[in-house]
Coordinates of C-alpha atoms and ligand atoms in Angstrom, one line a residue:
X1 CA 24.9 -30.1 -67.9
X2 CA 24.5 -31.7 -71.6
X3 CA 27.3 -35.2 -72.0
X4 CA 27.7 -35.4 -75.9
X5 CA 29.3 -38.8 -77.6
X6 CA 31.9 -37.9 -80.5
X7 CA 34.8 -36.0 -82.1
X8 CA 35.1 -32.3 -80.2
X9 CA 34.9 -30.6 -84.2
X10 CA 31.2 -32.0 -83.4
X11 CA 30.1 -30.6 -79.8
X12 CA 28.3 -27.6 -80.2
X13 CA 29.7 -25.3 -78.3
X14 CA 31.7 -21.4 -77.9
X15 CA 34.9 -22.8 -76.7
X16 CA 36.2 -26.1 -76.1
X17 CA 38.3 -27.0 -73.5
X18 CA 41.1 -30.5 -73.9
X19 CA 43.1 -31.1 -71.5
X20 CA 46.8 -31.7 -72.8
X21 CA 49.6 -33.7 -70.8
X22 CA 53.3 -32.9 -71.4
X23 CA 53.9 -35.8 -73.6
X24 CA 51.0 -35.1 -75.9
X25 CA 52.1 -35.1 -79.6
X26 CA 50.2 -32.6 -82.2
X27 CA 48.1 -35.6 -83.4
X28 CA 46.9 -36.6 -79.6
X29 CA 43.4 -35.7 -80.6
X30 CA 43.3 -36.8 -84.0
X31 CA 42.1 -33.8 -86.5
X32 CA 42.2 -31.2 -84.3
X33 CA 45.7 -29.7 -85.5
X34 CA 44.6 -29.5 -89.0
X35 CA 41.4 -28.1 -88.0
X36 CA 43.7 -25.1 -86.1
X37 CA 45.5 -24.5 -89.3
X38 CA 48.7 -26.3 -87.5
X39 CA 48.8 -24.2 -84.5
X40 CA 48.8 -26.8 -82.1
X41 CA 51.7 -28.9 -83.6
X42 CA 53.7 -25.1 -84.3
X43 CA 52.8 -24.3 -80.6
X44 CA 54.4 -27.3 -79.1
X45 CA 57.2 -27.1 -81.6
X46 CA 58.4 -23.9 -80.5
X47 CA 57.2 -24.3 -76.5
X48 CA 55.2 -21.7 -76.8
X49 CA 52.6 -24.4 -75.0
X50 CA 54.5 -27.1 -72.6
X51 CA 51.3 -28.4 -71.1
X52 CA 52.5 -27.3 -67.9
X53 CA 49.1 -27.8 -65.2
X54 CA 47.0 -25.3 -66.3
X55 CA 48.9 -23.4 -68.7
X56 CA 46.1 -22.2 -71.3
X57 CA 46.3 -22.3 -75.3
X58 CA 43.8 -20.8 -77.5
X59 CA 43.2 -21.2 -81.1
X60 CA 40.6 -20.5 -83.6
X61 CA 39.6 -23.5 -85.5
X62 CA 39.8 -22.7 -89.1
X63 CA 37.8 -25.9 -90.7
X64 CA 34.0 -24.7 -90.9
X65 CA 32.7 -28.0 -90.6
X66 CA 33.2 -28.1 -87.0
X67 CA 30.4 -26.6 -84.7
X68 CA 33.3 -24.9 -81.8
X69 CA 34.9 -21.3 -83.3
X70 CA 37.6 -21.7 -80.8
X71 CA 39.6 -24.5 -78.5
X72 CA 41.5 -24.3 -75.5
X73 CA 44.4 -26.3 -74.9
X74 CA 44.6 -26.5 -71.2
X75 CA 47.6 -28.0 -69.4
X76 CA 47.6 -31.1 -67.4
X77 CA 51.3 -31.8 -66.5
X78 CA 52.4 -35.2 -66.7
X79 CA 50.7 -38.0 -68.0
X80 CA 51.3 -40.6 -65.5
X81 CA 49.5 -38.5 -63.3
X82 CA 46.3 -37.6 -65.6
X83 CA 43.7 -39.4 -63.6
X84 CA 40.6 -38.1 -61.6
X85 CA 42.0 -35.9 -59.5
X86 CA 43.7 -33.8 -62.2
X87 CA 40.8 -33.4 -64.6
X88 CA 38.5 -32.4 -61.7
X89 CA 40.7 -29.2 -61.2
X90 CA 41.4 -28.9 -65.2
X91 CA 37.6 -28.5 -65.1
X92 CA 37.6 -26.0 -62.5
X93 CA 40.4 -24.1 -63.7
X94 CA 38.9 -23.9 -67.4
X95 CA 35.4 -23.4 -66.6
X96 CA 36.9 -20.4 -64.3
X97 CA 38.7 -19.3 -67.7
X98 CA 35.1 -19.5 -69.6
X99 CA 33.6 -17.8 -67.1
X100 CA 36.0 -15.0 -67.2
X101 CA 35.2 -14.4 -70.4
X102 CA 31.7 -14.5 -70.3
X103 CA 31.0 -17.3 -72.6
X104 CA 27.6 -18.9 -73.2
X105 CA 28.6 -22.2 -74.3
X106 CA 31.5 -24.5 -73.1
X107 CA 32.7 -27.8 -73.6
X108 CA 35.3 -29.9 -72.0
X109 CA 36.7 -32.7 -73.8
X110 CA 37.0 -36.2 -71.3
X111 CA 41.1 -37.1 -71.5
X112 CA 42.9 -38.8 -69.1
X113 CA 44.1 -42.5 -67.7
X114 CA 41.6 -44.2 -66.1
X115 CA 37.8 -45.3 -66.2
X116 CA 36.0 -42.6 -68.8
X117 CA 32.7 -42.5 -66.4
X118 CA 35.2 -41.7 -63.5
X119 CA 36.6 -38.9 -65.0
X120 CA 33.5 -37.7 -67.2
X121 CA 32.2 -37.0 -62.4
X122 CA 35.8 -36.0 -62.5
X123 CA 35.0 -33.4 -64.9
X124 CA 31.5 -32.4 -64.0
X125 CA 32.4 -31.9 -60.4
X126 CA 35.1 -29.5 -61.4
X127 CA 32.8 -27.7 -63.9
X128 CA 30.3 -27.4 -61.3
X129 CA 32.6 -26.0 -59.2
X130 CA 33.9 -23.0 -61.4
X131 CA 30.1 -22.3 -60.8
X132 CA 30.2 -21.2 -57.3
X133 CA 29.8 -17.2 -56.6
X134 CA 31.1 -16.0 -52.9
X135 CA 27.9 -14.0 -53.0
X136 CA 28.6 -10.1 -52.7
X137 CA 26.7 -7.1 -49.9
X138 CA 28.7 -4.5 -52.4
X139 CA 26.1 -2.1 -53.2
X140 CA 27.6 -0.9 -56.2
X141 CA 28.6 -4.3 -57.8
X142 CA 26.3 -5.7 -60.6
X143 CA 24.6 -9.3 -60.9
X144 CA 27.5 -11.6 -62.0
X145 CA 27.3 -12.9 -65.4
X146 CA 25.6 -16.6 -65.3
X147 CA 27.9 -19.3 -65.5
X148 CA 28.3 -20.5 -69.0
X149 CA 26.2 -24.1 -70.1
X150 CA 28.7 -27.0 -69.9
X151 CA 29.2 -29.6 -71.8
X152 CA 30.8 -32.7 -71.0
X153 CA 32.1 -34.2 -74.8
X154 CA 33.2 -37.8 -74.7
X155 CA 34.9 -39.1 -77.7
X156 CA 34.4 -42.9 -77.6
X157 CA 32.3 -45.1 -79.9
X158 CA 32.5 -48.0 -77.6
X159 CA 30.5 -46.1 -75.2
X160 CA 28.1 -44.3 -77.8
X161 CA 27.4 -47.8 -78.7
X162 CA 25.9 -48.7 -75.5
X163 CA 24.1 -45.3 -75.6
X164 CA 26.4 -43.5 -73.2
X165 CA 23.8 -44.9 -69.9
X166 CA 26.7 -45.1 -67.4
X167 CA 28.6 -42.3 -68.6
X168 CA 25.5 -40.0 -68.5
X169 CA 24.7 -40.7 -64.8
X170 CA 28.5 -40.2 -63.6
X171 CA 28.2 -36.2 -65.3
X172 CA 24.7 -35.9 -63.4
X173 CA 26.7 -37.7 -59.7
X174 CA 29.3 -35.2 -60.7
X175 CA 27.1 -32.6 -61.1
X176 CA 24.9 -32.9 -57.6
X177 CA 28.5 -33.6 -56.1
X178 CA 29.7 -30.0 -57.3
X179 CA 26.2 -28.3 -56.5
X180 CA 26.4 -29.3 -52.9
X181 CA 29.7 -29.0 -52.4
X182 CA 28.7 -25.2 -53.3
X183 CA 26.1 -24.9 -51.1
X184 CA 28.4 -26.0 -48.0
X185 CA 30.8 -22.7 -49.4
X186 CA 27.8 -20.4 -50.0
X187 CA 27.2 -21.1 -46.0
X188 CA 30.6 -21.2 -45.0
X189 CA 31.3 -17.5 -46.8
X190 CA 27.9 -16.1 -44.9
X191 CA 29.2 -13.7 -42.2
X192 CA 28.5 -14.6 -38.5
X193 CA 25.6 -11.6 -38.0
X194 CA 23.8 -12.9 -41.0
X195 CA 24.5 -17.0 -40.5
X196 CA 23.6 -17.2 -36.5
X197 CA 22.9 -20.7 -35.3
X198 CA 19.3 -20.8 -35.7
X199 CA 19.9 -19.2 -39.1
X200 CA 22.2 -21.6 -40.1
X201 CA 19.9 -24.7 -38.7
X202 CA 17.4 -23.0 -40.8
X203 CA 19.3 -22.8 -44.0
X204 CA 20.4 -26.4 -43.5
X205 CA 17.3 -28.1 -42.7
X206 CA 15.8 -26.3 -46.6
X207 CA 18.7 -27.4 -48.2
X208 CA 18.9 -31.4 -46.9
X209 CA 15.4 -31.4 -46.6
X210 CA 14.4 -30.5 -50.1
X211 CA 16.6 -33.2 -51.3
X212 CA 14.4 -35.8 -48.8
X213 CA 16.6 -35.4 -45.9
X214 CA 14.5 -36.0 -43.1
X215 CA 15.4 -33.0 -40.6
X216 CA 14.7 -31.7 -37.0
X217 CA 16.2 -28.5 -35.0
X218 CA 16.2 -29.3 -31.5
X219 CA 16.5 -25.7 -29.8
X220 CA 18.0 -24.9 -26.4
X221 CA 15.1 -26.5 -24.1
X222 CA 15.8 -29.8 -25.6
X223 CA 19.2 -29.9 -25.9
X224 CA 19.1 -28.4 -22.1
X225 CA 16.6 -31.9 -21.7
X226 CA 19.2 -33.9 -23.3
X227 CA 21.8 -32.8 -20.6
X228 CA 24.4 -31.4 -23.4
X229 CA 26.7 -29.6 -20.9
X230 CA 29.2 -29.2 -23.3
X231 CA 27.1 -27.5 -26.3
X232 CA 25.2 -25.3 -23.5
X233 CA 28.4 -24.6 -21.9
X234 CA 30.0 -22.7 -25.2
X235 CA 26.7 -21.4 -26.0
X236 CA 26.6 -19.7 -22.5
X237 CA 28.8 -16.8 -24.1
X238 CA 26.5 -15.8 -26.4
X239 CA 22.8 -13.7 -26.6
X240 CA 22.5 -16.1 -29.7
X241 CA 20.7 -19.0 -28.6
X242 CA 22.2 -22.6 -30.1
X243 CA 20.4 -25.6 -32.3
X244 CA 21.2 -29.0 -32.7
X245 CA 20.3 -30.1 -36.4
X246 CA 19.6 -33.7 -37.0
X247 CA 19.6 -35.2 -40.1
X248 CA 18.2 -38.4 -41.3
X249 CA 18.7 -40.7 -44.4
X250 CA 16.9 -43.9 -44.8
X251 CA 16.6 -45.2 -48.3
X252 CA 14.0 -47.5 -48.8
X253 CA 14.7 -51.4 -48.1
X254 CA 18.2 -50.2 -46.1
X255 CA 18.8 -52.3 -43.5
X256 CA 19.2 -51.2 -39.9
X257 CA 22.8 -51.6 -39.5
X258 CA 24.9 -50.4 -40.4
X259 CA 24.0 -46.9 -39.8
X260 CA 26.7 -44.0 -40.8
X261 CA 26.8 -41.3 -38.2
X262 CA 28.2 -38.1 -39.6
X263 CA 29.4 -35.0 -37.0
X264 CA 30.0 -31.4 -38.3
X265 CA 31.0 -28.5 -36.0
X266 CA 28.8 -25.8 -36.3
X267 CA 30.8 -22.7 -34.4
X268 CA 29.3 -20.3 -36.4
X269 CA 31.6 -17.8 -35.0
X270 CA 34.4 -18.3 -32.8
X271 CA 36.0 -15.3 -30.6
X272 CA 37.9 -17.9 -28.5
X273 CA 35.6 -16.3 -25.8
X274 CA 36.9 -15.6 -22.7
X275 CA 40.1 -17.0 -23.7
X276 CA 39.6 -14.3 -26.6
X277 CA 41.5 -15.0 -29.7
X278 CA 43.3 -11.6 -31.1
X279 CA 42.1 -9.3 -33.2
X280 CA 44.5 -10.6 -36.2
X281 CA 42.2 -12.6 -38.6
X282 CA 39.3 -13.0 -36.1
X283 CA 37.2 -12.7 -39.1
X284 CA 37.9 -15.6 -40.5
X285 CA 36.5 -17.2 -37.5
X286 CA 33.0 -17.1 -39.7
X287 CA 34.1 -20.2 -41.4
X288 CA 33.8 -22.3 -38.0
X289 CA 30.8 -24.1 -39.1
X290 CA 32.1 -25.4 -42.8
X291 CA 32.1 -29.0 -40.9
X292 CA 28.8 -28.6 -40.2
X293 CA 27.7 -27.2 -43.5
X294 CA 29.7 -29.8 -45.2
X295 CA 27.4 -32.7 -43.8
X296 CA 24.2 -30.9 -44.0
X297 CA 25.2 -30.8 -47.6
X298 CA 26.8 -34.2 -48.5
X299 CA 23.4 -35.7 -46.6
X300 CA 21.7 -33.1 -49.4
X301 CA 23.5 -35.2 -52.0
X302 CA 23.3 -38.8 -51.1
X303 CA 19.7 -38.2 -50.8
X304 CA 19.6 -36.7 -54.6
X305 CA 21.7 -39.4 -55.4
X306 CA 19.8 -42.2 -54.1
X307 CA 22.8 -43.8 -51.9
X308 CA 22.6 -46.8 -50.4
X309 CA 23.1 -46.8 -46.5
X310 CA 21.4 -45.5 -44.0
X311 CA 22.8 -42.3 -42.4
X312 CA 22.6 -39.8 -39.8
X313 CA 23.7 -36.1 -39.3
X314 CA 24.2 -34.3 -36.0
X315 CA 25.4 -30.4 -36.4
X316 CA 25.7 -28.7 -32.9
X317 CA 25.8 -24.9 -33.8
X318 CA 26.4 -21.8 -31.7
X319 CA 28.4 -19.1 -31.0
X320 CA 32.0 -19.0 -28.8
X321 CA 31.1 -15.6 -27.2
X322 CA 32.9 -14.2 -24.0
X323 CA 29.6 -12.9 -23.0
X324 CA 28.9 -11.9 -19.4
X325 CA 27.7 -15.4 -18.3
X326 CA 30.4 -17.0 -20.7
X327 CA 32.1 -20.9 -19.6
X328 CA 35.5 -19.8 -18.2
X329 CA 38.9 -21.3 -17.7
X330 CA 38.8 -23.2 -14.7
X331 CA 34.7 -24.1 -15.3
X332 CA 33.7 -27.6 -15.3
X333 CA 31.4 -29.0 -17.6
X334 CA 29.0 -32.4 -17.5
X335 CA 28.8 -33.8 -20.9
X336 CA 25.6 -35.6 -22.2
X337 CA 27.5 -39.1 -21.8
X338 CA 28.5 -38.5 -17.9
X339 CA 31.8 -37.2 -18.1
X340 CA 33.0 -34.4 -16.5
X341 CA 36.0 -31.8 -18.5
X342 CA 37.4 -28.9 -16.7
X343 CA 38.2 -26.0 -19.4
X344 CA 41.3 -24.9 -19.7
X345 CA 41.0 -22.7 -22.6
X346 CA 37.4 -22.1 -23.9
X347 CA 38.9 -21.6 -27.0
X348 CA 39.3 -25.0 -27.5
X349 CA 35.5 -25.3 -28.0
X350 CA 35.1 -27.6 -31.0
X351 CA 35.7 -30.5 -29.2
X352 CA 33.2 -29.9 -26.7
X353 CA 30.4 -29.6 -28.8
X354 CA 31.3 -32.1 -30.7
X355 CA 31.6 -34.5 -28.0
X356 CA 28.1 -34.1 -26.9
X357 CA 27.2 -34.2 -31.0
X358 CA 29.5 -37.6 -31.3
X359 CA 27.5 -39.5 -28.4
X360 CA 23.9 -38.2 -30.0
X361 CA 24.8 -40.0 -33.2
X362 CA 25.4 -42.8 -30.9
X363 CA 22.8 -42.9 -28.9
X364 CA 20.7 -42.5 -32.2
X365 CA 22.1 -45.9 -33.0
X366 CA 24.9 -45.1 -35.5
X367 CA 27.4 -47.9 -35.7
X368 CA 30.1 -46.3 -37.7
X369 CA 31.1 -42.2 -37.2
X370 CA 32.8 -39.6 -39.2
X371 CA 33.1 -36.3 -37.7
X372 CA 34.1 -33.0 -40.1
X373 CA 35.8 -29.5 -37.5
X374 CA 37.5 -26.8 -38.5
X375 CA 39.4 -27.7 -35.4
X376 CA 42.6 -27.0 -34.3
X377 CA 45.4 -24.3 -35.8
X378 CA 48.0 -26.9 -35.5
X379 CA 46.4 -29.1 -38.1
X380 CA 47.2 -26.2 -40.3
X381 CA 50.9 -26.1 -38.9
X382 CA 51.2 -29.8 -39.3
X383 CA 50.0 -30.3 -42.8
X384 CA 49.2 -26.7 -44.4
X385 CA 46.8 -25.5 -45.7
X386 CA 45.9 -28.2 -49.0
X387 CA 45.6 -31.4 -46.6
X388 CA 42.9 -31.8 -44.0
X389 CA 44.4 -34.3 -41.2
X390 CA 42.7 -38.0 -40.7
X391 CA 42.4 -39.3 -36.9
X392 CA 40.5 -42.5 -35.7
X393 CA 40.5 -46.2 -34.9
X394 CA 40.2 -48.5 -35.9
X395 CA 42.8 -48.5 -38.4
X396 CA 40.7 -50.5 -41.5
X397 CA 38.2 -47.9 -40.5
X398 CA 40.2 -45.2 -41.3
X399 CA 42.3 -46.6 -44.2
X400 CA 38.5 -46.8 -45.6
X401 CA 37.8 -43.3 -44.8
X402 CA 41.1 -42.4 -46.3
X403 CA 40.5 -44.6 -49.9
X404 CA 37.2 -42.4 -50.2
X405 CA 38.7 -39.0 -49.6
X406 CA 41.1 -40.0 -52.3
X407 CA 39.2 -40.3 -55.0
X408 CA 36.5 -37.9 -53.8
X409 CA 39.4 -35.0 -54.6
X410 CA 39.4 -34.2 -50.6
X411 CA 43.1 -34.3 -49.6
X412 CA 43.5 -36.1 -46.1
X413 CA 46.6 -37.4 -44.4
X414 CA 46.6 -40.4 -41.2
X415 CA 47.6 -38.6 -37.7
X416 CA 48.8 -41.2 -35.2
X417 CA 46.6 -41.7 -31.9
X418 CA 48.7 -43.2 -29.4
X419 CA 47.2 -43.4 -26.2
X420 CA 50.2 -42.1 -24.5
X421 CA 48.8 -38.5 -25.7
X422 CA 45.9 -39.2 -23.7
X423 CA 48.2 -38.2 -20.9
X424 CA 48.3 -34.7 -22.0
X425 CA 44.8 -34.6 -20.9
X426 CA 44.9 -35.6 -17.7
X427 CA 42.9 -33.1 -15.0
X428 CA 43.7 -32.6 -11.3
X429 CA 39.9 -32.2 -10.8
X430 CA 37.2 -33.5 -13.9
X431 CA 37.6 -36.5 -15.8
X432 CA 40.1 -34.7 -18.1
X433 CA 41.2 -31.0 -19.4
X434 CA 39.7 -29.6 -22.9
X435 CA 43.1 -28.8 -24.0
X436 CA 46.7 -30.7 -24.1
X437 CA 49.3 -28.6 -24.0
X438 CA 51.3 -26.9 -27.3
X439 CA 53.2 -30.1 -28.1
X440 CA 50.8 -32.3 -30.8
X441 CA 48.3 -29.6 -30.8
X442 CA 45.8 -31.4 -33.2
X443 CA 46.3 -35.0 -31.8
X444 CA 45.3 -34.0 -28.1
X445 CA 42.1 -32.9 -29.5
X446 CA 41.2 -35.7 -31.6
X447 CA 42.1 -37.7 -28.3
X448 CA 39.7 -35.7 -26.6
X449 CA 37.1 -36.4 -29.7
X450 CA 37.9 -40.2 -29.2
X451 CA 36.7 -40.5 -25.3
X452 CA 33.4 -39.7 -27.1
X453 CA 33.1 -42.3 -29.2
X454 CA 32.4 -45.0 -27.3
X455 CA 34.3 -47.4 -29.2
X456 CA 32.9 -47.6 -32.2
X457 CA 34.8 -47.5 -35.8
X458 CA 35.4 -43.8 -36.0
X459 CA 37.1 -41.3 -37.9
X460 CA 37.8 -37.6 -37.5
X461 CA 38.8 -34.9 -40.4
X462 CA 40.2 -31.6 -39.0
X463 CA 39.6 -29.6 -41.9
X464 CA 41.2 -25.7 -40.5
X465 CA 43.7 -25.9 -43.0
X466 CA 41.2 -26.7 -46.1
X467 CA 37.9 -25.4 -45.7
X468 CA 39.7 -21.6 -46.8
X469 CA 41.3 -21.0 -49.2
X470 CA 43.6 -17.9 -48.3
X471 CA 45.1 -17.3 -52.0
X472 CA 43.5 -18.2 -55.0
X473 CA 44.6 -21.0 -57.1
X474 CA 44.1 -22.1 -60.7
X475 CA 42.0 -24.5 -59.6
X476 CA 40.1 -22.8 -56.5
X477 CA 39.6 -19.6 -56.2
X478 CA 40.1 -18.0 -52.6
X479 CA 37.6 -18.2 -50.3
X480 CA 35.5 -21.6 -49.0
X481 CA 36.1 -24.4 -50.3
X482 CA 33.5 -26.9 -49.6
X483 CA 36.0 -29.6 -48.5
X484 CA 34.6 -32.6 -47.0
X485 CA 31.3 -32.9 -49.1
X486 CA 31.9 -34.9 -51.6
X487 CA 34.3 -37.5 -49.1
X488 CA 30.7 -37.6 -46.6
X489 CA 28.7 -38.1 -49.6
X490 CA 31.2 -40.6 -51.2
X491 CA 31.1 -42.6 -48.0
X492 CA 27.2 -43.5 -48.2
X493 CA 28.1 -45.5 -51.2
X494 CA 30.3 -47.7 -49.9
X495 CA 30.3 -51.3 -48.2
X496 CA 31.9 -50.7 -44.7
X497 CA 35.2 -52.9 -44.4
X498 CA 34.9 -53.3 -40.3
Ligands
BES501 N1 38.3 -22.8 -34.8 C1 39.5 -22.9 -34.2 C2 40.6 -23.6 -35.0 C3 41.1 -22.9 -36.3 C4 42.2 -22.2 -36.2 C5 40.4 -23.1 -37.5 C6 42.7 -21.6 -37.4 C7 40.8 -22.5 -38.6 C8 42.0 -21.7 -38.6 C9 39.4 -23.7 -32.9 O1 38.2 -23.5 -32.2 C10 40.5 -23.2 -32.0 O2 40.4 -22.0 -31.6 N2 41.4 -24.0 -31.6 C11 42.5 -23.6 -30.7 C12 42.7 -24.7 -29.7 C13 43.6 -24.4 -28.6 C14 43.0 -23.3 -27.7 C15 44.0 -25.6 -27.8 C16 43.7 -23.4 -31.6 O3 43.9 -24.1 -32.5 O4 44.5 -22.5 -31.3
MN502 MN1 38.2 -21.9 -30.9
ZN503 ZN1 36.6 -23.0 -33.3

């Protein structure tokens, strides 16, 4: 991904996109009606272009001395709201339109309120992520065209006069950011008879490990060893034995504490096993494991991107199989930490794996945790399907977790964790039930999350609602979505507030 310093008429390029807000006069990039011949200014004129978000404009540039044949106008809506999170989508959206159109060379122009290096990652993220291709087993369809070269054009002398340093390494952050959030959607679009649990450990471990991820696969024997009733118990279901990734970051000269314990769930497919989820959409069930892939892959990029605090992945992955000597209803388990739970649905199976995953990063020594599940369909009936839902305590915690997701383009919203819903849980025989109830369907099973966090500042993202995208939009295509990534990632950068 090339960054060039200077007027657009100069970036050498097929097609240039500039993102235009609604309030954008003809001369809001100085030269570039006249070099249109007056198209833009007749355009807007007649409202032909509004600048409505993404609303595309094309016209030929008529003035030979610039190097680009053609520009796109590409709408960003209003301008109060032109910030990061706007040009990271105008940047998916346009590069999506390049790629359409099979074009070798494309630039997008930087425009928007705020810092220029924020929105120049803004920008390269999004371009990055017009990349991604959902892989195809179609026999008959060709190689897709490669994505066109990007480049990033930044039209401001002050920073061509300090040579563009800072600007440069927030396109290159923006770029890693992008790559591994398409990584996490490569191995959340893999079907469940291809990605099996040791197949996805293995993936994993080559994609954090060749970034300097330190990574082991503990396989059944020593997760059996580490008493993880709760992983072996949803595993039971399956002929698919399960892993238990661990990942480790340590830059060099990081001190101990404090150590950021990341959680993914790794289902990679869930039938709802014995309490067997219907037919209706069961495929979708591959996706099960995008929390897992999500922090294999943000590990991938802090390590590229030389982060600053010490971190840890755990990824519990198996199958929820109703198998012949599959966990059922009325089964207790023994987790890792002691406690007892008595299924109730083994559907709800998440949370059990993860529980067992949240006390590993612990007992590993993390001192803060963030866990990442495609958990609960009620998260998706409580906040749709373009917010993932935030849980945790304590609050600063959380509020911090929340900051990050902002910028890092991951919607999340705060869930309330009363410990009156903890009552929901309550069993007549094991320390408590693996499901709630109907009523606060995603709360009951972050509850259940928090009894295995032994206190410690931690945050849970239920991502079902995110991770697929069921119809496409401008700015994502359908399919995964790699949600999750870049927040992880994001959060190795940052000074913990509690
Ligand atoms: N993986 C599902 C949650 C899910 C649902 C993700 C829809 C994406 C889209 C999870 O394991 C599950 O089955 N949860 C149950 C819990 C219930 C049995 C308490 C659910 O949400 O129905
Ligand atoms: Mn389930
Ligand atoms: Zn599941």
């Amino acid at each position: 991904m090339a960054c060039t310093f200077g007027p657009p008429g100069a970036a050498e390029v097929d097609l240039i996109l500039i993102p235009w807000y609604e309030d954008d006069g003809p001369a809001a990039v100085p030269a570039l009606d006249a070099a249109t011949g007056g198209e833009i200014a007749r355009a807007l004129n007649t409202r032909e272009f509004q600048a409505k978000p993404y609303e595309l404009f094309i016209a030929a540039i008529a003035d030979r001395s610039w190097r680009t044949r053609r520009v796109a106008l590409i709408g960003g809506g209003r301008r109060l709201e032109s910030g990061s999170e706007i040009v990271r989508k105008l940047a998916t959206a346009g590069g999506l339109a390049g790629r359409q159109r099979r074009l070798g060379r494309v630039g997008f122009m930087v425009r928007g309120q705020g810092e220029v290096a924020d929105l120049t990652q803004a920008a390269a993220e999004g371009l990055t992520l017009a990349e991604f291709h959902a892989g195809s087993y179609k026999t008959t369809d060709p190689a897709p065209a490669p994505p066109p070269g990007w480049t990033i054009v930044v039209d401001g002398d002050t920073e061509k006069s300090k040579g563009g340093e800072k600007i440069r390494e927030a396109a290159a952050r923006g770029r890693v950011l992008g790559e591994s959030s398409n990584l996490a959607r490569e191995l959340a679009n893999e079907p469940g008879n291809t990605l099996t649990p040791r197949e996805f450990a293995m993936r994993a471990a080559a994609i954090a490990g060749d970034a300097g991820v330190k990574v082991e696969i503990l396989d059944e024997r020593m997760i059996a060893e580490l008493g993880m009733g709760l992983l072996l118990g949803v595993a039971r279901g399956s002929s698919e034995p399960p892993r238990l990734m661990v990942f480790r970051y340590d830059p060099p000269g990081a001190p101990a504490k404090p150590l950021l314990g990341l959680v993914g769930k790794g289902i990679t497919f869930d039938t709802g096993g014995i309490s067997i989820k219907s037919a209706e959409g069961m495929e979708r069930m591959k996706d099960d494991m995008a929390g897992g892939a999500a922090v294999a892959c943000s590990m991938r990029a802090m390590a590229l991107l030389q982060a600053p605090q010490r971190v840890i992945g755990v990824v519990p992955t198996t199958e929820n199989m109703p198998g012949g000597r599959a966990v059922k209803p009325g089964d207790i388990l023994r987790s890792a930490e002691g406690k007892t739970v008595e299924v109730i649905n083994t559907d709800a199976e998440g949370r059990l794996v993860l529980g067992d995953g949240l006390w590993y990063a612990r007992k590993l020594g993390a001192t803060h945790l963030v866990d990442v599940a495609t958990l609960t369909g009620a998260c998706v009936v409580a906040l749709g399907k373009i917010t993932s839902g935030l849980f945790g305590a304590p609050p600063s915690w959380v509020e911090q977790v929340r900051r990050v997701a902002d910028r890092a383009g991951d919607r999340v919203w705060p869930m309330p964790l009363f410990d009156e819903y903890r009552d929901q849980l309550k069993s007549d025989i094991a320390d408590f039930m693996n499901t709630g109830g109907r009523a606060a369907g995603s709360i009951t099973a972050a509850m259940f999350l928090k009894e295995f966090s032994g206190g410690l500042p931690w945050a849970h993202i239920d991502i079902a609602g995110t991770a697929w995208a069921d119809e496409a939009k401008p700015y994502l295509p359908k399919g995964p979505s790699g949600v999750g990534v870049r927040t992880l990632a994001s959060l190795a950068f940052e000074e913990f507030d509690v």
